[in-house]
Amino acid sequence: MYILLFDQKFKTDLIKLDKSVRDRILKKVFQLEKYPELGKHLIAIDLWSLRIGKYRVLYTIKKNELQVLVLTVDHRSKVYEDI
């Protein structure tokens, strides 16, 4: 089982969303503890993208440390702009 770590940017971005959207996102994110490769691997930038409706969560997997670092969440049209 993996340990979830949350970047401050993820926390800040999550607070901005409606409660119903937040709940859906968190439910899916907590599945990463058991299934860290649940999302799609973005090979070019070595990140993973988890799809939750119109939103995307970007994260990275540290397999040797059994950690998942959740980096950010945003609408699918904006999430890739900052990376």
GROMACS .gro file of C-alpha atoms in nm:
model
   83
    1MET     CA    1   0.000   0.000   0.000
    2TYR     CA    2   0.132   0.343  -0.096
    3ILE     CA    3   0.145   0.657   0.118
    4LEU     CA    4  -0.028   0.964  -0.026
    5LEU     CA    5   0.152   1.298   0.001
    6PHE     CA    6  -0.021   1.620  -0.101
    7ASP     CA    7   0.163   1.919  -0.245
    8GLN     CA    8   0.051   2.259  -0.117
    9LYS     CA    9  -0.060   2.354  -0.471
   10PHE     CA   10  -0.299   2.058  -0.476
   11LYS     CA   11  -0.450   2.164  -0.144
   12THR     CA   12  -0.490   2.524  -0.261
   13ASP     CA   13  -0.644   2.422  -0.594
   14LEU     CA   14  -0.879   2.174  -0.428
   15ILE     CA   15  -1.021   2.434  -0.186
   16LYS     CA   16  -1.127   2.651  -0.482
   17LEU     CA   17  -1.362   2.381  -0.616
   18ASP     CA   18  -1.725   2.315  -0.523
   19LYS     CA   19  -1.775   2.070  -0.238
   20SER     CA   20  -1.939   1.806  -0.459
   21VAL     CA   21  -1.648   1.818  -0.706
   22ARG     CA   22  -1.397   1.810  -0.418
   23ASP     CA   23  -1.561   1.500  -0.274
   24ARG     CA   24  -1.551   1.317  -0.609
   25ILE     CA   25  -1.186   1.410  -0.659
   26LEU     CA   26  -1.079   1.302  -0.310
   27LYS     CA   27  -1.264   0.971  -0.340
   28LYS     CA   28  -1.073   0.893  -0.660
   29VAL     CA   29  -0.739   1.022  -0.526
   30PHE     CA   30  -0.758   0.796  -0.221
   31GLN     CA   31  -0.783   0.497  -0.456
   32LEU     CA   32  -0.421   0.572  -0.548
   33GLU     CA   33  -0.313   0.424  -0.214
   34LYS     CA   34  -0.395   0.078  -0.348
   35TYR     CA   35  -0.372   0.142  -0.722
   36PRO     CA   36  -0.107   0.408  -0.791
   37GLU     CA   37  -0.107   0.337  -1.164
   38LEU     CA   38  -0.481   0.403  -1.191
   39GLY     CA   39  -0.422   0.712  -1.404
   40LYS     CA   40  -0.257   0.758  -1.741
   41HIS     CA   41   0.122   0.781  -1.758
   42LEU     CA   42   0.240   1.098  -1.932
   43ILE     CA   43   0.577   0.972  -2.051
   44ALA     CA   44   0.706   1.301  -2.194
   45ILE     CA   45   0.687   1.476  -1.855
   46ASP     CA   46   0.712   1.167  -1.631
   47LEU     CA   47   0.387   1.239  -1.447
   48TRP     CA   48   0.057   1.058  -1.412
   49SER     CA   49  -0.284   1.207  -1.489
   50LEU     CA   50  -0.598   1.091  -1.311
   51ARG     CA   51  -0.925   1.173  -1.487
   52ILE     CA   52  -1.227   1.273  -1.277
   53GLY     CA   53  -1.494   1.404  -1.513
   54LYS     CA   54  -1.373   1.737  -1.653
   55TYR     CA   55  -1.091   1.760  -1.399
   56ARG     CA   56  -0.741   1.613  -1.396
   57VAL     CA   57  -0.516   1.536  -1.102
   58LEU     CA   58  -0.143   1.528  -1.176
   59TYR     CA   59   0.078   1.311  -0.959
   60THR     CA   60   0.404   1.125  -0.949
   61ILE     CA   61   0.484   0.779  -0.816
   62LYS     CA   62   0.794   0.706  -0.607
   63LYS     CA   63   0.798   0.327  -0.630
   64ASN     CA   64   1.111   0.270  -0.424
   65GLU     CA   65   0.962   0.474  -0.135
   66LEU     CA   66   0.604   0.349  -0.187
   67GLN     CA   67   0.477   0.707  -0.211
   68VAL     CA   68   0.237   0.893  -0.438
   69LEU     CA   69   0.289   1.270  -0.450
   70VAL     CA   70  -0.029   1.446  -0.562
   71LEU     CA   71   0.080   1.771  -0.727
   72THR     CA   72  -0.220   1.962  -0.862
   73VAL     CA   73  -0.583   1.950  -0.972
   74ASP     CA   74  -0.756   2.168  -1.229
   75HIS     CA   75  -0.996   2.168  -1.521
   76ARG     CA   76  -0.870   1.958  -1.811
   77SER     CA   77  -0.829   2.270  -2.029
   78LYS     CA   78  -0.590   2.436  -1.780
   79VAL     CA   79  -0.408   2.168  -1.583
   80TYR     CA   80  -0.126   2.113  -1.833
   81GLU     CA   81  -0.046   2.485  -1.880
   82ASP     CA   82   0.176   2.521  -1.572
   83ILE     CA   83   0.395   2.215  -1.626
   0.00000   0.00000   0.00000
